Short mmCIF file of C-alpha atoms in Angstrom, two decimals:
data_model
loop_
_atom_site.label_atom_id
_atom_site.label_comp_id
_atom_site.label_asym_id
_atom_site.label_seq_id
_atom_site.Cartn_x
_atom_site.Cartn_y
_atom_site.Cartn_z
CA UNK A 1 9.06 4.92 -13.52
CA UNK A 2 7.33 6.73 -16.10
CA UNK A 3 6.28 9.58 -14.79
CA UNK A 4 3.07 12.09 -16.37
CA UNK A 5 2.99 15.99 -14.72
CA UNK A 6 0.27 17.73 -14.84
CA UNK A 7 -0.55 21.46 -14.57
CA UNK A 8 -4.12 23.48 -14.38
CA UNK A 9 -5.11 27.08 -13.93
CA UNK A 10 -7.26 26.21 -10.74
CA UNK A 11 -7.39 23.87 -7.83
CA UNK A 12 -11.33 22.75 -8.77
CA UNK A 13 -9.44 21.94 -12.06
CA UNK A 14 -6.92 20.05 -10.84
CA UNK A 15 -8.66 17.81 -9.01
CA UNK A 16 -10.53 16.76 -11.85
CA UNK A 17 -7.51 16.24 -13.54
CA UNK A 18 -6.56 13.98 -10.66
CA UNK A 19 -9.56 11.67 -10.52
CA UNK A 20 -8.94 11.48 -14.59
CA UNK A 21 -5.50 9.85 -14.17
CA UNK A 22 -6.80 7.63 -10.97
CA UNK A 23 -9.85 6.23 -13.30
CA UNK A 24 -6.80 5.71 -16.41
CA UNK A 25 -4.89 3.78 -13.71
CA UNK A 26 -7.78 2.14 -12.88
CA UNK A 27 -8.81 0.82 -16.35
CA UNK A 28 -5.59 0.18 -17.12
CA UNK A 29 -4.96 -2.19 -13.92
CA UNK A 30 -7.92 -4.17 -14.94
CA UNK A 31 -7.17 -4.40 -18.55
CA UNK A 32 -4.43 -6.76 -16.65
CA UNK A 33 -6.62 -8.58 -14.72
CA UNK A 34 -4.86 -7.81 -11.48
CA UNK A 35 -6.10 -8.21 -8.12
CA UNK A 36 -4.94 -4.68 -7.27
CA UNK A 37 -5.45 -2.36 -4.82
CA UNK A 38 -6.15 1.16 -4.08
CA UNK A 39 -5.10 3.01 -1.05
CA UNK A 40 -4.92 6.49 0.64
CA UNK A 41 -1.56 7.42 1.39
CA UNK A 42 1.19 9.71 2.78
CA UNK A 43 2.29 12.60 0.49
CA UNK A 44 5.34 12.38 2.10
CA UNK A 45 8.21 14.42 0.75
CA UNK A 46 6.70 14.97 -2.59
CA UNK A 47 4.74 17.36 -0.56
CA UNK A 48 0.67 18.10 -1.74
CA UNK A 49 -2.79 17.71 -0.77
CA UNK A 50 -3.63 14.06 -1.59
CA UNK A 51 -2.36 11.25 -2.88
CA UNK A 52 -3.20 7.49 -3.41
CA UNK A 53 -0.96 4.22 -3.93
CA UNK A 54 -1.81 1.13 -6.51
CA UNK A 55 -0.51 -2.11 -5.11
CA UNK A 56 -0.74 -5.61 -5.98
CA UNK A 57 0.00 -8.03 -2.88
CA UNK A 58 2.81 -9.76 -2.37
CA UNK A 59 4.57 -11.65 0.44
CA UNK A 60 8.11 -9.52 -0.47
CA UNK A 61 6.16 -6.40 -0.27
CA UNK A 62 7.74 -3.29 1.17
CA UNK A 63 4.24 -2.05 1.87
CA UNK A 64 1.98 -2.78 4.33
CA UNK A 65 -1.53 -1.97 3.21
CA UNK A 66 -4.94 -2.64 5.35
CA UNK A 67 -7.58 -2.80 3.49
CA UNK A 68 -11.70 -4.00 4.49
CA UNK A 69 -13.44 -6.54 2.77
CA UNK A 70 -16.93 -5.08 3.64
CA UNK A 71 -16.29 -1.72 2.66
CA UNK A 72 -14.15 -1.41 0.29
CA UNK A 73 -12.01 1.14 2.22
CA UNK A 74 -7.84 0.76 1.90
CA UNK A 75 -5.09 2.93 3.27
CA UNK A 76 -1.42 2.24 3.91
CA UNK A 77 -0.20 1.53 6.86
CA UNK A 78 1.56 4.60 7.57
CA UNK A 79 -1.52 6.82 6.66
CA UNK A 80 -3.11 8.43 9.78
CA UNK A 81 -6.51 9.57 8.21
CA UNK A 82 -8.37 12.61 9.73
CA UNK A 83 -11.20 9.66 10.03
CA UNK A 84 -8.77 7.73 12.57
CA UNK A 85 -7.40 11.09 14.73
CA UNK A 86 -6.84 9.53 17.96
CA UNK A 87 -10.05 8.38 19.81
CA UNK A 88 -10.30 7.92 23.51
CA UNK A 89 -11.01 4.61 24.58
CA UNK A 90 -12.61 3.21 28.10
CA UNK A 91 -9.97 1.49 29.72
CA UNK A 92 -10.10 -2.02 29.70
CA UNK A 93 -10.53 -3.69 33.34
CA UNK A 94 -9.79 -7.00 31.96
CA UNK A 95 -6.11 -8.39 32.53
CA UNK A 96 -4.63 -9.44 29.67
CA UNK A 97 -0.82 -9.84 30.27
CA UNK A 98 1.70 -10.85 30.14
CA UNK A 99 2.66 -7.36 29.20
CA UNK A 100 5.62 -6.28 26.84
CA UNK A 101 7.46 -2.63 26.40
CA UNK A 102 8.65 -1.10 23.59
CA UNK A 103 11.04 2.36 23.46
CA UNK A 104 11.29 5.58 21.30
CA UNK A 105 14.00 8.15 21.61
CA UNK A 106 13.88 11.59 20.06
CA UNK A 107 16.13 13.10 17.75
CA UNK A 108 17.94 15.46 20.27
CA UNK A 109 18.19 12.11 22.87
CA UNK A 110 16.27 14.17 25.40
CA UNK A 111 12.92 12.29 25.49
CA UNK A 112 12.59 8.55 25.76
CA UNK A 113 9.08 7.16 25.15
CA UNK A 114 8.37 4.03 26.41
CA UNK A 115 4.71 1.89 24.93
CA UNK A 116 3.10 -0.99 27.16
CA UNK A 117 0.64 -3.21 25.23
CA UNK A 118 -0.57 -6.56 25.35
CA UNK A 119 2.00 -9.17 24.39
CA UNK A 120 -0.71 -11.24 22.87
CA UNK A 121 -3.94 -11.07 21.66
CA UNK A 122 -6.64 -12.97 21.10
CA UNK A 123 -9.26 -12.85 18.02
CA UNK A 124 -11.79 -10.41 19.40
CA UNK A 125 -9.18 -8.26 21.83
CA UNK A 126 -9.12 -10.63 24.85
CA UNK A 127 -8.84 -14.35 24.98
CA UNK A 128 -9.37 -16.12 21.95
CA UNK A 129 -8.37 -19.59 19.84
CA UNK A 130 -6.56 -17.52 17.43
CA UNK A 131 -4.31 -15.94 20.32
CA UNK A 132 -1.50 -13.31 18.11
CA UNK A 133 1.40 -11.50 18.92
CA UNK A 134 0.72 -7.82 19.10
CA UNK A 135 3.44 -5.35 17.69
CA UNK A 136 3.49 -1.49 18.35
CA UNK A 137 2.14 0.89 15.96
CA UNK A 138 5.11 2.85 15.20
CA UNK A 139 3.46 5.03 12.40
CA UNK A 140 1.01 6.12 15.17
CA UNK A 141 3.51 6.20 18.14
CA UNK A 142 5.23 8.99 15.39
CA UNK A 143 2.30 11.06 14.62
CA UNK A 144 1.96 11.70 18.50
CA UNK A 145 5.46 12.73 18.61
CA UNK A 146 7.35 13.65 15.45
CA UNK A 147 10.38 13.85 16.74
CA UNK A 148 10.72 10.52 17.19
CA UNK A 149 14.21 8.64 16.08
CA UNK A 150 12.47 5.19 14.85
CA UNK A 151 16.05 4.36 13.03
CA UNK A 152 17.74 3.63 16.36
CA UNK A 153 17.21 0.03 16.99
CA UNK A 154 18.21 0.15 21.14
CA UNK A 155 16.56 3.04 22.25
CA UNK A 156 16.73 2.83 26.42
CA UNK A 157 20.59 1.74 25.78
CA UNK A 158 21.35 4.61 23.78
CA UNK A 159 19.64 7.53 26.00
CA UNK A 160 21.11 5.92 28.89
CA UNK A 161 24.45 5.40 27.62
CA UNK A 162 24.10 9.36 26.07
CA UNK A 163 23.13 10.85 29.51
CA UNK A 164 26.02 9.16 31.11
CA UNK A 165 28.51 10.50 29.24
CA UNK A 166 26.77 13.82 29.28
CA UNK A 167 26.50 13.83 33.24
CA UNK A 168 29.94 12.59 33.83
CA UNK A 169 32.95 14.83 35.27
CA UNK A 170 34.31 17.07 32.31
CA UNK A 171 31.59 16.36 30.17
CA UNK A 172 31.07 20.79 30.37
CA UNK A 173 27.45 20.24 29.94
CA UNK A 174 24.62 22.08 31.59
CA UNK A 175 22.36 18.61 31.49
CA UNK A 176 20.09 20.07 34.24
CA UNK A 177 19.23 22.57 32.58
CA UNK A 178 15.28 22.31 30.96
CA UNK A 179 16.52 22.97 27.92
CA UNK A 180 18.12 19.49 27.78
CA UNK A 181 17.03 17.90 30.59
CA UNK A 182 16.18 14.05 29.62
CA UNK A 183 12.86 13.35 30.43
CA UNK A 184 10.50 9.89 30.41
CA UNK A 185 6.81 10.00 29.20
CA UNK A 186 4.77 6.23 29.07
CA UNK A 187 1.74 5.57 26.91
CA UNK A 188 0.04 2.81 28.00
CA UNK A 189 -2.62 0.67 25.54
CA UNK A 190 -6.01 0.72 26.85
CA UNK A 191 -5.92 -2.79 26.66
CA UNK A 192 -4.14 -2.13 30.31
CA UNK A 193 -5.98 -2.03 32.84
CA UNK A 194 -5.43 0.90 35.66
CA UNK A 195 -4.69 -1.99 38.38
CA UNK A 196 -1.00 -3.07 36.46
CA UNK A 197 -0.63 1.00 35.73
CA UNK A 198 -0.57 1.82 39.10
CA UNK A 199 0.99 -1.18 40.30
CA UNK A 200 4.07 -0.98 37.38
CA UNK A 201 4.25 3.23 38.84
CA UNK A 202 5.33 1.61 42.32
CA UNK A 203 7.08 -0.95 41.17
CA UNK A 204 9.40 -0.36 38.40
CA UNK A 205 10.82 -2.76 36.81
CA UNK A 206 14.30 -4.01 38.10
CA UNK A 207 17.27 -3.97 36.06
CA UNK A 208 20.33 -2.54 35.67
CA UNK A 209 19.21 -0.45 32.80
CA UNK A 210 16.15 0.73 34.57
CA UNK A 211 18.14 1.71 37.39
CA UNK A 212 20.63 3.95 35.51
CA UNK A 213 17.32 5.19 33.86
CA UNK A 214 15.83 5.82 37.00
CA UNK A 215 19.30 7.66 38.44
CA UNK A 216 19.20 10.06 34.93
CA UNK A 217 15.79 11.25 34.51
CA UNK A 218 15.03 11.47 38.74
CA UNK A 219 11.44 13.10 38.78
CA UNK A 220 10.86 13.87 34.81
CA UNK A 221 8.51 11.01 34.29
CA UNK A 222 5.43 11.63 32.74
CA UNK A 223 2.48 9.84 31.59
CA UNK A 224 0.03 10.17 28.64
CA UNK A 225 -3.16 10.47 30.38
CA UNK A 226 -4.88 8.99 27.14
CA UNK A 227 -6.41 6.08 26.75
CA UNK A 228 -5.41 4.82 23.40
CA UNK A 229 -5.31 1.72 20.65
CA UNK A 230 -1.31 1.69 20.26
CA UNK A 231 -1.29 -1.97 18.33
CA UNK A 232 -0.59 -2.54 14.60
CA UNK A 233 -3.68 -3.64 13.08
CA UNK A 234 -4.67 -7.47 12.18
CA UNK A 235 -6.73 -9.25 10.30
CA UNK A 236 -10.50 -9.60 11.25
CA UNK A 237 -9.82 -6.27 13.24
CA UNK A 238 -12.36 -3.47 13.39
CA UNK A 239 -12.83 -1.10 10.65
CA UNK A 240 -12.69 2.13 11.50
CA UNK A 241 -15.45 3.08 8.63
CA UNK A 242 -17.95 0.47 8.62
CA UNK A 243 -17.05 -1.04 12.07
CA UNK A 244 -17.48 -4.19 10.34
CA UNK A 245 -14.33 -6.99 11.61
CA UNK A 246 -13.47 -7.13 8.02
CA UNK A 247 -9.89 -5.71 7.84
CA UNK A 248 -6.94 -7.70 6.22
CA UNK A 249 -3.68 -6.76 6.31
CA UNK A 250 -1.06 -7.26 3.46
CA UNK A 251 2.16 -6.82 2.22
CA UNK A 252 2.12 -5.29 -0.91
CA UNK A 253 4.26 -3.92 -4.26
CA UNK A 254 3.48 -0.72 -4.96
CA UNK A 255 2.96 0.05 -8.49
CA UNK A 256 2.01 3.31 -9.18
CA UNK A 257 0.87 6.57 -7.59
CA UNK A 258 -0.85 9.87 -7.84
CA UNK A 259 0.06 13.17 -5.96
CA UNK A 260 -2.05 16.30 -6.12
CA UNK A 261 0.91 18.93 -5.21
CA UNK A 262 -1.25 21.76 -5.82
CA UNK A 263 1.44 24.55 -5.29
CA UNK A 264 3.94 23.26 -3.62
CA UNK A 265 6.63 23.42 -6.21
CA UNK A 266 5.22 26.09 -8.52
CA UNK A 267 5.46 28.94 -5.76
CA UNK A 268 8.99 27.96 -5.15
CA UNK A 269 10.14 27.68 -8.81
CA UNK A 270 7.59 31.25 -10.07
CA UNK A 271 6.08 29.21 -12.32
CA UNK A 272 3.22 31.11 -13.65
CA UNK A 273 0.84 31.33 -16.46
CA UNK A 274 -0.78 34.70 -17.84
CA UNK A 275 -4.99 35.39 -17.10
CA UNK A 276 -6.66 36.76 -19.66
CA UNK A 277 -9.06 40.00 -17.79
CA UNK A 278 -12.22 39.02 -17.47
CA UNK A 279 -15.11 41.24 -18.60
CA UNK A 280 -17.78 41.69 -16.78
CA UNK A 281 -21.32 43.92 -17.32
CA UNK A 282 -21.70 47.10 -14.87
CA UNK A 283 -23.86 45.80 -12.71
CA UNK A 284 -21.47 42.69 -11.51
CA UNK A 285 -18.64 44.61 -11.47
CA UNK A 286 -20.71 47.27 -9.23
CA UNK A 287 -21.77 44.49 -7.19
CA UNK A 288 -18.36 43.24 -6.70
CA UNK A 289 -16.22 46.45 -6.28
CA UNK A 290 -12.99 45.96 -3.50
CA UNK A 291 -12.22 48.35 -1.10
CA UNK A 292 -10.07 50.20 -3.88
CA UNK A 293 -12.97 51.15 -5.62
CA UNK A 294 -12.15 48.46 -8.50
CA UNK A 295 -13.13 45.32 -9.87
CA UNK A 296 -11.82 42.50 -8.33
CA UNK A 297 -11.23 40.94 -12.05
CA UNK A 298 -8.91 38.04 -12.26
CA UNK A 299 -5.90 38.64 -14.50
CA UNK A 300 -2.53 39.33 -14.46
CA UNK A 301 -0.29 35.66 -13.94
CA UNK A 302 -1.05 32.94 -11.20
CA UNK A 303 0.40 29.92 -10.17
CA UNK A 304 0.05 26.45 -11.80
CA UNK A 305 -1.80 24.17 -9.37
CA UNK A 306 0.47 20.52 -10.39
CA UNK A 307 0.10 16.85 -10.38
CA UNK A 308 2.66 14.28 -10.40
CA UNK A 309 1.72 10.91 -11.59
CA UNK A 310 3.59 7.61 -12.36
CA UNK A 311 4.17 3.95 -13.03
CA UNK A 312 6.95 1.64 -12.34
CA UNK A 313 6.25 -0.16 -15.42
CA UNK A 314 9.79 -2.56 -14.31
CA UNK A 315 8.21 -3.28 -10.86
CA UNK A 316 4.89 -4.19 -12.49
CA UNK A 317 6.57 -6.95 -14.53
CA UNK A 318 8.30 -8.28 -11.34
CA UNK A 319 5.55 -8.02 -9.21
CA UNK A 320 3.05 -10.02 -11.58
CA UNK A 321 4.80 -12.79 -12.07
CA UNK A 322 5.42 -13.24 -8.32
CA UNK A 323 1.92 -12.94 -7.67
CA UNK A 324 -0.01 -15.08 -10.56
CA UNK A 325 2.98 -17.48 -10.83
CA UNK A 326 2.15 -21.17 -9.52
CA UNK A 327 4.03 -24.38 -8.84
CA UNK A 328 4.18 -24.78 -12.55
CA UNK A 329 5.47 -21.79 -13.57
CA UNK A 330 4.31 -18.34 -14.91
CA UNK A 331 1.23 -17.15 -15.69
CA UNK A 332 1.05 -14.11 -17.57
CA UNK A 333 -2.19 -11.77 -18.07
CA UNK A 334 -3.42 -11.58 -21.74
CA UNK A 335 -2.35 -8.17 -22.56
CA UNK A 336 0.92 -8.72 -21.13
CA UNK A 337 2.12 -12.64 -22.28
CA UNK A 338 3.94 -12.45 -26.04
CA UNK A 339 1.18 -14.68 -27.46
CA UNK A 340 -2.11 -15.14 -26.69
CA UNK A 341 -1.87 -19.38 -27.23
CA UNK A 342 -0.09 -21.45 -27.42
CA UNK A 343 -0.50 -24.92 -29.99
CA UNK A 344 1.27 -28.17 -28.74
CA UNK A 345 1.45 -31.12 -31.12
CA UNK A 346 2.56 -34.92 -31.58
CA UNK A 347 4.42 -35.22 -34.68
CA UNK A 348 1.59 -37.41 -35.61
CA UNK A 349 -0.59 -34.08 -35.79
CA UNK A 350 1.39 -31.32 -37.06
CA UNK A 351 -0.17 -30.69 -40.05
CA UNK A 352 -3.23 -30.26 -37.53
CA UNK A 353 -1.72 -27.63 -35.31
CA UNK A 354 -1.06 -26.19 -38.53
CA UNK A 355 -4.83 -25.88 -39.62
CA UNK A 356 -5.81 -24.79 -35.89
CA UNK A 357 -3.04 -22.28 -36.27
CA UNK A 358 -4.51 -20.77 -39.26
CA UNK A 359 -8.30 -20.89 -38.27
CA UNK A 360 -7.28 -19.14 -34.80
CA UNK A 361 -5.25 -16.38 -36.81
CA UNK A 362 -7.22 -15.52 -39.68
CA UNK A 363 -9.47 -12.41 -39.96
CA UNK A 364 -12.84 -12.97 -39.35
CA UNK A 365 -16.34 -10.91 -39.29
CA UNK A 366 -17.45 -12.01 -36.09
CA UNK A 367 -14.48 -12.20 -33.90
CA UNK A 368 -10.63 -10.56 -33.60
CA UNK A 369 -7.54 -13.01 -34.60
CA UNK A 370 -6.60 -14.92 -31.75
CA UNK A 371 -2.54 -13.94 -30.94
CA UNK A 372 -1.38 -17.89 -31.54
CA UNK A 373 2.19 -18.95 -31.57
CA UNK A 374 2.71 -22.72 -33.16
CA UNK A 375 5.83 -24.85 -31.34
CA UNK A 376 6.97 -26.22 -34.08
CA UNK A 377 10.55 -26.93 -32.27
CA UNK A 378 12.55 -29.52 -32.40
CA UNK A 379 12.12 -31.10 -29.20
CA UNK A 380 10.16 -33.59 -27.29
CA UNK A 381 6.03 -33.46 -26.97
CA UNK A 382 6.54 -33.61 -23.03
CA UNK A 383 9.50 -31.07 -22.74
CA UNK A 384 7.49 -28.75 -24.96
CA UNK A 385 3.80 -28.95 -22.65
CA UNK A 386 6.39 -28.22 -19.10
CA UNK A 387 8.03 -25.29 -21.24
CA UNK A 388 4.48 -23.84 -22.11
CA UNK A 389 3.41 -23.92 -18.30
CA UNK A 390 6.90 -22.64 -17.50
CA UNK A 391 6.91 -19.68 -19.78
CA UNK A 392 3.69 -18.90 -18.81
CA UNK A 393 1.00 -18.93 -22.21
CA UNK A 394 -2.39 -17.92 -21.02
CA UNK A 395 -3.79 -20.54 -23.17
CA UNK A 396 -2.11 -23.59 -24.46
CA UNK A 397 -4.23 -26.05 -26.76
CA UNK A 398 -2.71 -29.28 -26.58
CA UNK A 399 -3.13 -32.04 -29.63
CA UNK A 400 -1.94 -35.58 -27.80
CA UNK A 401 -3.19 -38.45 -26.87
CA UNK A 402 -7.22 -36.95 -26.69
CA UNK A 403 -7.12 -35.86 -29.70
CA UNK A 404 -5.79 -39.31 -30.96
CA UNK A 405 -8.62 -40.97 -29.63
CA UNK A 406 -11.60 -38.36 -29.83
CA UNK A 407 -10.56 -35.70 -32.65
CA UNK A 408 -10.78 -33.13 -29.84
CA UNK A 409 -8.37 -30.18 -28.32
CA UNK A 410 -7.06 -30.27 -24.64
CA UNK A 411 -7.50 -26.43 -23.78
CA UNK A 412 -5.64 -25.31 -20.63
CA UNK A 413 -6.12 -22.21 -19.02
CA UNK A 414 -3.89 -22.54 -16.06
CA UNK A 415 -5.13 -18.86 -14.68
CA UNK A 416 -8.77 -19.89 -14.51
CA UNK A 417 -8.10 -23.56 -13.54
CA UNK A 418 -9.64 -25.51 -16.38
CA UNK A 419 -8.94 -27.98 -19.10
CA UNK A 420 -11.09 -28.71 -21.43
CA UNK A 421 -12.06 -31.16 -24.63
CA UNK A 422 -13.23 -28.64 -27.38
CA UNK A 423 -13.52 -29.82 -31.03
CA UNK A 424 -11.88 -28.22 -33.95
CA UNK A 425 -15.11 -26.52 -34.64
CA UNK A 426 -15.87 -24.82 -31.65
CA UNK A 427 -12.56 -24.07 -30.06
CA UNK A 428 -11.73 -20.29 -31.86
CA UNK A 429 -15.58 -19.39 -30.49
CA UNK A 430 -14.02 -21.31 -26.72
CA UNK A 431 -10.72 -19.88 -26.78
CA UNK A 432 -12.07 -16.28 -27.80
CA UNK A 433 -14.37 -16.53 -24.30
CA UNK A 434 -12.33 -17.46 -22.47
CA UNK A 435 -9.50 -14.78 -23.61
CA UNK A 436 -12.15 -12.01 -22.17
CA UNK A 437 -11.81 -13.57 -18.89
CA UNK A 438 -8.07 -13.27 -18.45
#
């Protein structure tokens, strides 16, 4: 990761500084070519005010990013924007089970959450072609309750086995006590309608778990009067911005990202910079006098207000060629690939490749020197065009069989699609277009 810190005298300052880095990430994702994208995103530990993630998608993405193809808008999946504090929903009347359940258990083992949602979905919340499993929003499920334990991966089997062995003989815990008392509270989707509430409430479901559940927690059931959207988002869902059913959902690389800390670590480590005093005229500092009788003139040292910035420049590499890569091979973006083009030639036309070599090369008034690499190997013409696809050229200009027949250039461009006949003439002019484009 290479990392950039930044440090200004004010907060207006530093977020300036901030938006100057996003727009160099920016420009310098494009200069690539990438499809990438942008998204709001949890400070996290680092700690700050704001902060935004650069991704590129990718199937082996650690990252789950949602982003709308109407608006523009993207966030991470873990993000819970002030725009998306939980709403209130009607309750829907319509039954759409089955129905499946899904448990939390806190930290302390004293409060087991239990989640009842849809177990399927169709495209427009209902009944649909496109019918989809529906998985629990876990990121939200943890902003409601923070002291959730999401690591545990059998949550009912754990609190119950816990209380157990903290209610049997000997145990010489106080577990009625309300200090530790284990308690139940449901959240139930407002995809679920108040009929299979009331009827789950009198009928519980039967098993021997739910039992020994039932047995620990006696009358410390509760439930979470709120009507709320507890499902993982999906594609063609609503957004939440432009209420258009735009949203995709990705897995994604994450390549870079900005924090705006603020203060957070310059409090902690005293790191301070000297104010110069201010003057002011007589009548400002009149105007402005404190309760002291002075003027409230800034000097004397303050505290930096930092950024933290940075690029996994490692991961980038990695993560391109997964995502432009095709059944061919690699396909690298101009300003990344070792050469620029590639020349392939029959040994019937290498003093050709030659000549191409040096008209792509060569200075020129009206145009930049095209990066060109001849293959001038010692292998065969076929084994040469799979290891140019392989390796991943942006541009390979092929002199075969075409050119044996019509004196013109087979130009590939695997990242655009296109193959083309160009003649000697024109193809420095062709490949220098097409160069911008990639």
């Amino acid at each position: 990761m290479k990392d950039l810190y930044t440090f200004d005298a004010d907060a207006d300052k530093a977020a300036d500084t901030y938006q100057k880095v996003r727009r160099a990430y920016k420009s310098f994702f494009n200069e690539l070519r990438l499809p990438f994208l942008v998204a709001r995103a949890l400070s996290g530990e680092m700690g700050g005010s704001r902060s935004h993630e650069y991704h590129v998608a990718s199937a082996s993405g650690e990252d789950t990013v949602i982003s709308c193809n109407s608006c523009n808008f993207a966030y991470n999946e873990e993000v819970m924007l002030s725009e998306t504090e939980p709403q209130i929903l009607k309750r829907s009347v319509v039954d759409l089970g089955p129905y499946q359940t899904w448990f939390g258990i806190s930290k302390d083992r004293c409060h087991l959450i239990e989640v009842i949602v849809p177990q399927f979905l169709g495209s427009r919340e209902g009944h649909g072609p496109e019918r989809k499993e529906v998985h629990v929003n876990t990121y939200f499920i943890k902003s409601q309750y923070p002291d959730l334990d999401l690591s545990i991966e059998r949550p009912l089997r754990t609190f119950v086995e816990h209380w157990e062995k903290q209610q049997s003989p000997g145990s010489g815990r106080d577990w009625a006590a309300p200090s530790s008392s284990p308690y139940l509270t449901s959240l139930y989707d407002y995809r679920v309608p108040q009929d299979y509430i009331h009827c789950r409430e009198t009928n519980s479901p039967r098993s021997a778990l739910y039992s020994k559940l039932s047995a620990i927690i006696g009358t410390r059931l509760y439930q979470d009067p709120r009507s709320l959207d507890l499902a993982r988002r999906q594609n063609g869902d609503e957004c939440f911005r432009c209420k258009e059913r735009s949203l995709q959902v990705q897995q994604a690389v994450e390549l870079a990202h900005t924090f705006n800390l603020g203060q957070r670590y310059s409090k902690p480590l005293d790191a301070k910079f000297m104010v110069k005093p201010v003057e002011q005229s007589k009548d400002i500092a009149h105007t402005q006098q404190d309760r002291s009788g002075t003027s409230p003139v800034r000097q004397g040292h303050e505290y930096f207000h930092m950024g933290c910035h940075g690029i996994g420049i490692s991961r980038m590499i990695a993560a391109v060629a997964e995502s432009l890569a095709d059944a061919q091979g690699l396909i690298w973006p101009r300003a990344m690939a070792p050469y620029e083009a590639v020349i392939l030639a029959t040994k019937a036309h290498e003093a050709v490749a030659k000549d191409i070599w040096d008209l792509l090369t060569r200075q020129d008034e009206c145009s930049a020197p095209v990066d060109a690499v001849l293959d001038d190997r010692d292998k065969d013409f076929g084994w040469k065009l799979k290891d140019a696809d392989l390796l991943g050229f942006p541009i390979v200009i092929i002199l075969g069989a075409t050119f044996t027949n019509s004196k013109f250039c087979e130009v590939s461009v695997r990242r655009l699609g296109t193959r083309q006949q160009i003649s000697i003439a024109n193809v420095r002019d062709y490949i220098a277009r097409r160069l911008e484009r990639i």
